[in-house]
Coordinates of C-alpha atoms in Angstrom, one line a residue:
Chain A
M1 CA -23.4 8.4 28.7
R2 CA -23.4 7.4 25.7
N3 CA -25.4 10.9 24.0
L4 CA -23.3 11.3 20.4
V5 CA -23.4 9.6 17.3
L6 CA -20.4 9.9 15.2
G7 CA -21.5 10.6 11.4
I8 CA -18.6 9.5 8.8
E9 CA -19.5 10.9 5.1
S10 CA -17.1 9.5 2.1
S11 CA -19.3 9.5 -0.7
C12 CA -17.9 11.9 -3.5
D13 CA -14.7 14.0 -3.0
D14 CA -15.3 15.1 1.0
T15 CA -13.9 13.6 3.5
A16 CA -15.8 14.4 7.0
A17 CA -16.4 13.0 10.6
A18 CA -18.6 14.4 13.0
L19 CA -20.3 14.4 16.3
V20 CA -23.8 15.3 17.4
D21 CA -26.4 14.1 19.6
A22 CA -29.5 13.2 19.1
A23 CA -31.1 16.7 19.1
G24 CA -29.0 17.8 16.9
A25 CA -26.2 20.1 18.2
V26 CA -23.0 19.7 16.4
V27 CA -20.2 18.1 18.8
A28 CA -17.7 18.5 16.6
S29 CA -17.2 18.7 12.5
V30 CA -14.3 18.2 10.5
K31 CA -14.4 18.3 6.5
V32 CA -11.1 17.5 4.2
A33 CA -12.4 18.9 0.4
Q34 CA -10.7 17.3 -2.4
T35 CA -11.4 20.2 -4.5
E36 CA -7.4 20.6 -5.3
V37 CA -6.8 17.2 -6.5
H38 CA -9.9 17.2 -8.9
R39 CA -9.3 20.7 -10.1
P40 CA -7.1 19.4 -13.0
Y41 CA -10.0 17.2 -14.1
G42 CA -13.4 19.5 -14.4
G43 CA -14.6 17.1 -12.2
V44 CA -14.2 14.4 -9.6
Y45 CA -11.6 11.5 -10.6
P46 CA -13.4 8.5 -8.9
E47 CA -9.8 6.9 -8.7
L48 CA -8.2 9.6 -6.7
A49 CA -11.2 10.8 -4.5
S50 CA -10.4 7.1 -3.2
R51 CA -6.8 7.8 -2.9
A52 CA -7.4 11.0 -1.0
H53 CA -10.3 9.4 1.4
V54 CA -7.7 6.9 3.0
A55 CA -5.0 9.4 3.3
E56 CA -7.5 11.3 5.2
I57 CA -10.1 9.6 6.9
V58 CA -8.3 8.9 10.2
P59 CA -6.5 12.0 10.8
A60 CA -10.5 13.9 10.2
L61 CA -11.7 11.2 13.2
H62 CA -9.0 11.4 15.3
Q63 CA -9.4 15.6 14.8
T64 CA -13.2 15.6 15.6
L65 CA -12.7 13.5 18.5
A66 CA -10.2 16.3 19.5
D67 CA -12.0 19.3 18.7
A68 CA -14.5 17.8 20.7
G69 CA -12.9 16.7 23.6
V70 CA -14.6 13.8 24.6
G71 CA -14.1 9.8 24.6
V72 CA -15.2 7.2 22.7
E73 CA -17.4 6.0 26.1
Q74 CA -19.4 8.8 24.9
I75 CA -20.2 7.5 21.8
R76 CA -23.8 5.5 21.2
A77 CA -22.9 4.5 17.2
I78 CA -21.2 5.3 14.5
G79 CA -23.3 5.8 11.4
V80 CA -22.1 5.7 7.6
T81 CA -22.6 6.8 4.4
R82 CA -23.6 3.5 2.0
G83 CA -25.0 5.0 -0.4
P84 CA -25.6 6.8 -3.4
G85 CA -22.3 7.9 -4.3
L86 CA -18.7 6.9 -5.5
I87 CA -17.8 2.8 -5.1
G88 CA -14.5 3.7 -4.4
P89 CA -14.6 6.2 -1.9
L90 CA -17.9 4.5 -0.2
L91 CA -15.6 1.7 0.5
V92 CA -13.3 3.1 2.4
G93 CA -15.6 5.1 4.7
L94 CA -17.5 1.8 5.2
N95 CA -14.1 -0.5 6.1
T96 CA -13.4 2.6 8.4
A97 CA -16.3 2.6 10.1
A98 CA -16.8 -0.9 10.1
G99 CA -12.6 -1.2 11.8
L100 CA -14.0 1.5 14.4
G101 CA -16.7 -0.1 15.3
L102 CA -15.1 -3.4 15.6
G103 CA -11.9 -1.4 17.7
W104 CA -14.5 0.3 19.9
E105 CA -17.4 -2.2 20.5
L106 CA -19.7 0.1 19.2
P107 CA -23.1 -0.7 16.3
V108 CA -22.4 0.6 12.6
I109 CA -25.2 1.2 10.7
G110 CA -25.2 2.2 7.3
I111 CA -26.4 5.4 6.4
N112 CA -28.6 6.6 3.1
H113 CA -26.7 10.0 2.0
L114 CA -29.8 10.9 0.3
R115 CA -32.1 10.9 3.8
G116 CA -28.7 13.2 5.8
H117 CA -29.3 16.0 3.3
L118 CA -33.1 15.6 4.2
R119 CA -32.0 16.4 7.2
S120 CA -29.0 18.5 7.4
A121 CA -31.6 21.3 7.7
D122 CA -32.6 20.6 11.3
L123 CA -28.6 20.4 12.8
E124 CA -28.0 22.8 15.5
E125 CA -31.4 24.0 15.6
A126 CA -34.8 22.7 14.4
R127 CA -35.1 24.8 11.6
V128 CA -37.4 22.9 9.6
K129 CA -41.4 23.4 9.7
Y130 CA -43.3 20.6 8.7
P131 CA -44.3 19.5 6.3
A132 CA -42.0 20.3 3.9
T133 CA -40.9 20.4 0.7
I134 CA -37.3 19.9 0.0
L135 CA -35.2 20.9 -2.8
L136 CA -31.9 18.8 -3.4
V137 CA -29.2 20.5 -5.6
S138 CA -25.6 19.4 -5.9
G139 CA -23.5 18.0 -8.5
G140 CA -24.5 14.7 -7.5
H141 CA -28.6 15.7 -7.3
T142 CA -31.4 17.0 -8.3
I143 CA -34.5 16.2 -5.6
L144 CA -37.8 17.5 -4.9
A145 CA -38.8 15.6 -1.6
Y146 CA -41.8 16.1 1.0
M147 CA -42.0 15.7 4.3
E148 CA -44.9 14.7 5.9
D149 CA -42.2 14.6 9.3
P150 CA -39.2 14.0 9.7
A151 CA -39.4 10.1 9.4
S152 CA -41.6 9.7 6.4
I153 CA -39.9 10.6 2.9
R154 CA -41.6 10.9 -0.3
L155 CA -40.1 11.3 -3.6
L156 CA -41.5 13.7 -5.7
G157 CA -39.6 14.7 -9.0
T158 CA -35.7 13.6 -9.7
T159 CA -33.2 14.2 -12.8
R160 CA -34.1 12.3 -15.7
D161 CA -30.2 12.9 -16.7
D162 CA -28.1 15.5 -15.1
S163 CA -28.0 17.3 -12.3
V164 CA -28.5 21.1 -12.0
G165 CA -24.6 20.9 -10.2
E166 CA -23.3 19.1 -12.9
A167 CA -25.1 21.9 -15.5
Y168 CA -23.2 24.7 -13.8
D169 CA -19.9 23.1 -13.8
K170 CA -19.6 21.8 -17.1
V171 CA -21.3 25.7 -18.9
G172 CA -18.7 26.8 -16.7
R173 CA -16.1 24.1 -18.1
M174 CA -17.6 25.9 -21.4
L175 CA -16.8 29.8 -20.7
G176 CA -13.7 28.3 -19.2
L177 CA -14.2 29.4 -15.6
G178 CA -12.4 26.3 -14.3
Y179 CA -13.7 24.0 -11.2
P180 CA -15.8 23.9 -9.8
G181 CA -17.7 26.1 -12.4
G182 CA -20.9 27.0 -10.1
P183 CA -19.8 30.2 -8.5
A184 CA -18.0 31.6 -11.0
V185 CA -20.9 31.3 -13.9
D186 CA -23.4 32.5 -11.1
R187 CA -20.9 35.5 -10.7
L188 CA -19.9 36.3 -14.4
A189 CA -24.2 35.9 -15.2
K190 CA -24.3 38.7 -12.5
T191 CA -22.6 41.3 -15.1
G192 CA -24.2 40.0 -17.9
T193 CA -27.8 40.1 -19.9
P194 CA -30.2 37.4 -20.3
S195 CA -30.8 37.9 -23.9
I196 CA -30.7 34.0 -25.2
R197 CA -33.6 31.9 -24.7
F198 CA -32.7 28.5 -24.0
P199 CA -34.5 25.9 -23.5
R200 CA -36.1 24.1 -20.0
P201 CA -36.7 20.8 -20.5
M202 CA -39.5 19.4 -19.4
I203 CA -40.7 22.4 -17.5
Q204 CA -44.2 22.2 -18.8
Q205 CA -44.9 18.7 -17.2
G206 CA -44.5 16.7 -13.8
L207 CA -41.8 17.2 -11.2
D208 CA -39.0 15.4 -13.1
F209 CA -35.9 17.5 -14.1
S210 CA -33.8 17.4 -17.0
L211 CA -31.1 19.0 -18.2
S212 CA -28.7 18.0 -20.4
G213 CA -30.6 20.0 -23.0
L214 CA -30.5 23.1 -21.9
K215 CA -26.3 21.6 -21.3
S216 CA -26.2 21.1 -25.1
A217 CA -28.0 24.5 -25.9
V218 CA -25.3 26.1 -23.9
S219 CA -22.6 24.0 -26.1
R220 CA -24.1 24.6 -29.5
H221 CA -24.6 28.4 -29.0
L222 CA -21.0 29.1 -28.3
E223 CA -20.2 27.1 -31.3
Q224 CA -21.9 28.7 -33.3
A225 CA -22.9 31.9 -32.4
P226 CA -20.5 34.0 -34.4
D227 CA -19.0 36.3 -31.3
P228 CA -21.2 34.7 -28.0
R229 CA -21.2 37.4 -25.2
H230 CA -19.8 34.9 -22.1
E231 CA -21.7 37.1 -19.6
D232 CA -24.9 36.8 -21.9
V233 CA -24.7 33.0 -21.9
A234 CA -23.7 32.7 -18.4
A235 CA -27.2 35.1 -17.5
S236 CA -29.1 33.3 -19.7
F237 CA -28.2 29.6 -18.4
V238 CA -29.1 30.7 -14.8
E239 CA -32.3 32.5 -15.7
A240 CA -33.5 29.2 -17.7
I241 CA -32.2 26.9 -14.4
L242 CA -33.4 29.0 -12.1
E243 CA -37.1 29.0 -13.5
L244 CA -36.9 25.5 -14.0
L245 CA -36.6 25.0 -10.6
V246 CA -38.7 28.2 -9.6
T247 CA -41.7 26.4 -11.6
K248 CA -40.7 22.6 -10.1
C249 CA -41.0 24.2 -6.6
R250 CA -44.3 26.2 -6.7
R251 CA -45.8 23.6 -8.8
A252 CA -44.6 20.7 -5.9
L253 CA -46.0 23.6 -3.5
A254 CA -49.4 23.4 -5.0
E255 CA -49.6 19.4 -5.2
Q256 CA -48.6 19.3 -1.7
P257 CA -49.3 22.5 0.5
S258 CA -46.0 22.5 2.8
Q259 CA -45.4 24.9 5.7
S260 CA -41.5 25.4 4.4
L261 CA -39.7 24.9 1.8
V262 CA -36.1 23.7 2.1
I263 CA -33.1 23.7 0.1
V264 CA -30.1 22.3 0.3
G265 CA -26.5 20.8 -1.6
G266 CA -24.2 22.6 -3.3
V267 CA -26.2 24.2 -5.5
A268 CA -28.2 26.7 -2.6
A269 CA -25.2 28.9 -2.2
S270 CA -26.2 30.0 -5.9
P271 CA -27.5 33.7 -4.4
Q272 CA -29.7 34.4 -8.0
L273 CA -31.4 30.5 -6.4
R274 CA -31.6 32.0 -2.7
A275 CA -33.4 35.6 -4.4
A276 CA -35.7 33.1 -6.4
A277 CA -36.8 31.2 -3.6
A278 CA -37.0 34.1 -1.3
E279 CA -39.5 35.6 -3.6
L280 CA -41.5 32.0 -4.8
C281 CA -41.9 31.5 -0.9
A282 CA -43.2 35.3 0.1
E283 CA -46.0 34.8 -2.5
L284 CA -47.0 32.0 -1.5
D285 CA -46.5 32.5 2.1
V286 CA -44.6 29.7 2.5
E287 CA -41.7 30.0 5.3
L288 CA -37.7 29.7 3.2
C289 CA -35.5 27.1 5.2
L290 CA -31.7 27.9 4.1
P291 CA -29.3 26.1 6.6
P292 CA -26.2 27.2 6.3
L293 CA -23.8 26.1 3.9
R294 CA -21.6 24.1 5.5
W295 CA -24.7 21.7 6.2
A296 CA -26.2 22.1 2.8
T297 CA -23.5 21.0 1.2
D298 CA -21.4 17.5 1.6
N299 CA -21.2 17.0 5.4
A300 CA -20.8 14.0 7.9
A301 CA -22.8 16.1 10.3
M302 CA -26.4 15.6 8.4
I303 CA -24.9 11.4 8.4
A304 CA -24.8 11.4 12.4
L305 CA -28.1 13.0 12.5
A306 CA -29.7 10.5 10.0
T307 CA -28.0 8.1 11.8
W308 CA -30.0 9.2 14.9
D309 CA -33.7 8.7 13.1
Y310 CA -32.5 5.2 11.6
I311 CA -31.7 4.6 15.8
E312 CA -35.6 5.9 16.5
Q313 CA -36.9 3.5 13.8
G314 CA -35.1 0.7 14.7
Q315 CA -33.2 0.5 11.4
Q316 CA -29.5 -1.1 11.2
P317 CA -28.8 -1.5 7.1
R318 CA -25.3 -2.9 7.4
P319 CA -22.4 -1.5 6.3
V320 CA -21.8 -2.7 2.7
P321 CA -21.8 0.2 -0.1
D322 CA -25.8 0.4 -2.2
V323 CA -24.6 3.3 -5.4
R324 CA -28.1 3.2 -5.8
L325 CA -30.2 4.0 -3.1
S326 CA -33.1 6.2 -3.4
I327 CA -34.3 9.1 -1.1
V328 CA -37.0 6.6 0.6
D329 CA -34.4 3.6 1.1
Y330 CA -32.8 2.9 4.4
Chain B
M1 CA 5.9 -12.2 22.2
S2 CA 3.2 -9.5 20.5
L3 CA 0.2 -10.6 19.0
L4 CA -0.3 -10.0 15.8
L5 CA -3.8 -9.7 13.2
V6 CA -3.0 -9.8 9.6
I7 CA -5.2 -8.8 6.8
D8 CA -4.7 -9.7 3.3
T9 CA -7.5 -8.2 1.1
S10 CA -5.5 -7.9 -1.8
A11 CA -7.0 -10.9 -4.4
R12 CA -9.5 -13.3 -3.6
P13 CA -10.2 -14.7 -1.4
F14 CA -9.8 -12.2 1.3
E15 CA -7.6 -13.6 4.0
V16 CA -6.9 -13.3 8.2
A17 CA -4.1 -14.7 10.5
L18 CA -3.9 -13.9 13.6
G19 CA -0.8 -15.2 15.7
R20 CA 2.9 -14.0 17.2
V21 CA 6.2 -14.1 15.1
G22 CA 6.9 -16.8 14.3
A23 CA 3.5 -18.7 15.2
C24 CA 0.5 -18.6 13.5
L25 CA -2.4 -19.3 15.6
Y26 CA -4.9 -18.8 13.2
S27 CA -6.2 -18.1 9.6
A28 CA -9.0 -18.2 7.4
R29 CA -9.7 -17.6 3.9
A30 CA -13.1 -15.7 3.1
A31 CA -13.7 -17.2 -0.7
A32 CA -17.1 -15.7 -1.6
M33 CA -16.6 -12.3 -0.3
T34 CA -16.0 -9.4 -3.1
P35 CA -15.3 -6.1 -1.7
N36 CA -19.4 -4.8 -1.5
K37 CA -19.9 -7.9 0.6
Q38 CA -17.3 -7.5 2.6
D39 CA -17.6 -8.7 6.3
L40 CA -14.2 -8.3 7.7
A41 CA -15.1 -7.2 11.2
A42 CA -16.7 -11.0 11.4
M43 CA -13.7 -12.4 9.7
V44 CA -11.2 -11.0 12.5
T45 CA -14.4 -11.7 15.6
E46 CA -13.8 -15.4 14.4
A47 CA -10.2 -15.2 14.4
L48 CA -9.9 -13.9 18.1
R49 CA -13.2 -16.4 19.4
A50 CA -11.2 -19.1 17.4
S51 CA -8.1 -18.8 19.1
G52 CA -9.3 -17.5 22.6
Q53 CA -7.5 -14.1 22.2
S54 CA -9.3 -11.0 22.7
L55 CA -9.4 -7.7 20.7
R56 CA -7.4 -6.1 23.9
D57 CA -4.5 -8.6 23.4
L58 CA -3.8 -7.8 19.6
Q59 CA -0.8 -5.7 19.3
G60 CA -0.6 -4.6 15.5
I61 CA -2.3 -5.2 13.2
A62 CA -0.2 -5.8 9.6
V63 CA -2.2 -5.1 6.0
N64 CA -0.9 -6.2 3.1
I65 CA -1.5 -2.9 1.0
G66 CA -1.6 -4.4 -2.6
P67 CA -0.4 -4.2 -5.4
G68 CA -3.1 -6.0 -5.7
A69 CA -7.2 -5.2 -7.2
L70 CA -7.6 -1.7 -6.1
G71 CA -10.8 -1.1 -4.5
S72 CA -10.2 -4.5 -2.4
V73 CA -6.8 -3.4 -0.8
R74 CA -8.1 0.3 -0.4
S75 CA -10.7 -1.9 1.7
G76 CA -8.4 -3.4 4.0
V77 CA -6.1 -1.2 4.8
S78 CA -8.9 1.1 5.5
F79 CA -10.4 -1.2 8.0
A80 CA -7.0 -2.2 9.3
N81 CA -6.1 1.3 9.2
A82 CA -9.5 2.3 11.7
L83 CA -9.1 -0.6 13.4
A84 CA -5.4 -0.4 14.7
Y85 CA -6.6 3.5 15.6
S86 CA -9.1 2.0 17.8
L87 CA -7.2 0.3 19.5
G88 CA -4.3 2.1 19.6
V89 CA -2.0 -0.1 18.4
P90 CA 0.1 0.3 15.0
V91 CA -0.2 -0.6 11.8
H92 CA 2.7 -2.8 10.0
P93 CA 2.1 -2.2 6.3
V94 CA 3.2 -4.9 4.1
T95 CA 3.1 -5.4 0.7
S96 CA 2.1 -8.4 -1.7
F97 CA 5.3 -9.2 -3.1
E98 CA 7.2 -9.6 0.3
L99 CA 4.7 -12.1 1.4
M100 CA 4.6 -13.5 -2.5
G101 CA 8.3 -13.2 -2.3
F102 CA 9.1 -14.7 0.6
A103 CA 6.6 -17.9 0.1
A104 CA 8.5 -18.5 -3.1
A105 CA 11.9 -18.0 -1.9
A106 CA 11.6 -20.8 1.2
A107 CA 10.8 -23.3 -1.6
Q108 CA 13.6 -21.7 -4.1
D109 CA 16.7 -20.0 -2.4
R110 CA 17.6 -17.6 -5.2
P111 CA 16.3 -13.8 -6.0
V112 CA 12.5 -14.1 -6.7
L113 CA 10.8 -11.7 -9.3
C114 CA 7.3 -10.7 -7.8
T115 CA 4.7 -9.5 -10.1
A116 CA 1.2 -8.3 -10.3
R117 CA -0.9 -7.1 -13.1
A118 CA -1.8 -3.5 -13.1
S119 CA -4.8 -1.7 -15.3
D120 CA -4.0 -1.1 -19.2
G121 CA -2.0 -3.8 -19.2
Q122 CA 0.5 -2.4 -17.0
A123 CA 2.2 -4.5 -14.7
Y124 CA 3.9 -4.1 -11.1
L125 CA 7.1 -5.9 -11.1
G126 CA 9.8 -6.4 -7.9
V127 CA 12.9 -8.2 -6.7
F128 CA 12.6 -10.4 -3.6
A129 CA 16.3 -11.3 -2.5
A130 CA 18.0 -12.0 0.8
G131 CA 14.5 -11.4 2.6
R132 CA 13.7 -8.4 1.9
L133 CA 12.0 -6.7 -1.0
S134 CA 15.0 -5.2 -3.3
F135 CA 12.9 -3.3 -5.1
M136 CA 9.5 -2.1 -7.3
T137 CA 8.7 -1.1 -10.1
F138 CA 5.4 -0.5 -12.5
G139 CA 5.2 -0.2 -16.0
A140 CA 5.5 -2.4 -19.4
L141 CA 6.0 -6.1 -18.7
D142 CA 7.6 -6.9 -21.8
A143 CA 10.6 -3.5 -21.4
L144 CA 10.3 -4.3 -18.0
A145 CA 10.9 -7.9 -17.1
P146 CA 14.7 -8.6 -18.6
A147 CA 16.2 -5.4 -17.2
T148 CA 14.8 -6.0 -13.8
V149 CA 16.6 -9.4 -13.6
A150 CA 19.8 -7.8 -15.9
D151 CA 22.2 -8.0 -12.6
L152 CA 20.4 -11.2 -10.9
D153 CA 22.5 -14.7 -12.0
R154 CA 19.5 -16.8 -11.6
V155 CA 15.9 -16.1 -10.8
A156 CA 12.2 -18.0 -9.8
I157 CA 9.3 -16.3 -10.9
A158 CA 6.1 -15.6 -9.1
G159 CA 3.0 -13.6 -9.0
D160 CA 0.1 -13.3 -11.3
H161 CA 2.3 -12.9 -14.7
R162 CA 4.4 -15.7 -14.4
A163 CA 3.4 -17.6 -17.5
A164 CA 4.7 -14.8 -20.1
L165 CA 7.6 -14.1 -18.0
C166 CA 8.6 -18.2 -19.0
T167 CA 8.4 -16.3 -22.4
L168 CA 10.1 -13.0 -21.9
L169 CA 12.6 -14.5 -20.0
R170 CA 13.8 -18.1 -21.8
N171 CA 17.3 -16.9 -22.3
R172 CA 17.7 -17.3 -18.8
E173 CA 18.0 -19.7 -16.0
V174 CA 14.2 -19.5 -14.6
I175 CA 12.4 -21.6 -12.6
D176 CA 8.9 -20.9 -11.9
S177 CA 8.3 -20.8 -8.4
G178 CA 4.6 -22.1 -8.6
V179 CA 3.2 -19.1 -6.1
D180 CA 0.8 -17.1 -7.5
R181 CA 0.6 -15.0 -4.2
G182 CA 1.5 -15.3 0.0
T183 CA -0.5 -15.4 2.4
A184 CA -1.5 -13.3 5.5
A185 CA 0.5 -16.0 7.7
T186 CA 3.2 -15.5 5.6
Y187 CA 4.1 -12.2 7.5
L188 CA 4.1 -14.2 10.8
Q189 CA 7.3 -16.3 9.4
W190 CA 8.9 -12.8 7.6
A191 CA 8.5 -10.7 10.3
A192 CA 10.5 -13.7 12.5
T193 CA 13.2 -12.8 10.8
G194 CA 13.1 -9.4 11.8
A195 CA 10.9 -8.0 8.8
G196 CA 8.4 -5.8 8.8
E197 CA 7.7 -2.1 10.4
A198 CA 5.0 -0.7 12.6
R199 CA 3.8 2.7 12.2
A200 CA 1.7 4.1 14.9
F201 CA -0.9 7.0 14.1
P202 CA -0.2 9.5 13.1
E203 CA 1.5 7.4 10.4
V204 CA -1.0 5.2 8.5
A205 CA -1.2 2.5 5.6
T206 CA -1.1 3.5 2.4
P207 CA -2.0 0.7 -0.6
I208 CA 0.3 1.0 -3.6
T209 CA -0.9 2.8 -6.6
E210 CA 1.3 3.4 -10.0
D211 CA 2.4 7.0 -8.5
S212 CA 3.6 5.2 -5.1
A213 CA 6.9 7.0 -3.8
L214 CA 7.7 3.5 -3.0
L215 CA 8.3 2.7 -6.8
R216 CA 11.5 2.7 -8.6
D217 CA 11.3 5.1 -11.6
A218 CA 10.9 2.5 -14.7
A219 CA 12.8 4.8 -17.4
E220 CA 15.7 5.2 -15.3
L221 CA 15.4 1.3 -15.1
L222 CA 15.5 0.8 -18.7
R223 CA 18.6 3.4 -19.0

């Protein structure tokens, strides 16, 4: 019985493959992270990411099949991320999927990475109560979306410049905390006092985000303050980020009443963000949905689950890259 | 004799060939293809259909691992690795210099200095002699070209930098082979000389990059 979809994800710095059934049960999921490859550069180096994907992707696929203990005859289709993402890494995944699809005589569907993230909270078990408001916060994306049901997506707001994860990583670098900077900034912030009033760009208006001004303000403060206390800078930065995210979520939930608030993306790992979101949701009587971090960050299981949506909705984008896909595109 | 598929995406147009060692059954170029719009699967399907063969008959996939256009090479190599894995057959990595050198050497009975453009004004250079690639290196063309052919009496030139090489090597006896690249079908002829290597999973083909282990250190060559 062909009851599994093979998902392939290579849009940034994780090489991943997974087998998932139509209900979201994850039969196997393998992810090879490239953190060490990019650490010396303080961010993802696209050419090196592409090279690592070529080396890792077939072994990752093999491992996925071996872990699942299933044969190709159980696979219904291959879903592969076609964008948004880095063009070189995307091409590796797309061509790998095309080769596998030809050899195994399986359809290959190009999947929007963002649709994968939107569905990630329903992996393993149906966690999301619809209608839902979703905050996707990662190194690549800062997006607020509204989902009436898994198939109907509306973009509420996105960033005009940097992503939240990018701001975290850059501030981490300014504070000499290495890469990735996010978790280190959060840890340092806990030991400091939010004594510096950094700007909260666009906090009064709408549901879009702007982070570059905040990032620059941190940079200026570090240059100009006579003896900046790093833990206070981190605490003040995190406070500003949290106020921005919570304010936008509150506004979104007021405009589009939702049963649940879902937070996904790498920044969903932030203990401070999780605590602030819990407080907001308790106050508004909305269910907070925080999927396990292995599904909240880039992975192939979410791509496989989104592929089931595509199959159900009769969508079959060709496996060619489109780096500029928006959240509502297929 | 075993049926081989050859994929060459190192330059545009992309090419596929299908045949047995020493005998090409089919070859085609896809002129308009770019890495973003390619359909290698369709090219391979057409190759099989036109030559009356089936996927299950394939016993190996040869693929050009460069040097060449980075993203394009990587696309072809990714496709070939996955197809070979899915069919349970080995992949045969071949460099663009082996194809180019073999094609140029067929007309000129002398060693061939092969060249390919790289980023930042750098170049790949390689010497193809006696039917095999002797070595490859990477660096500044003007410094490396004379050093690369220093030990050779006569040399033919091939690849991207032929015009520049005519000037750089003007005090030597140099023949311009007129060859820009080999073809996918060249692999089948070259393999008939016993050349080429098959790699079975878990080994995969890896594109040539400036940090490739296959390259000889340029500084050492210049000493």
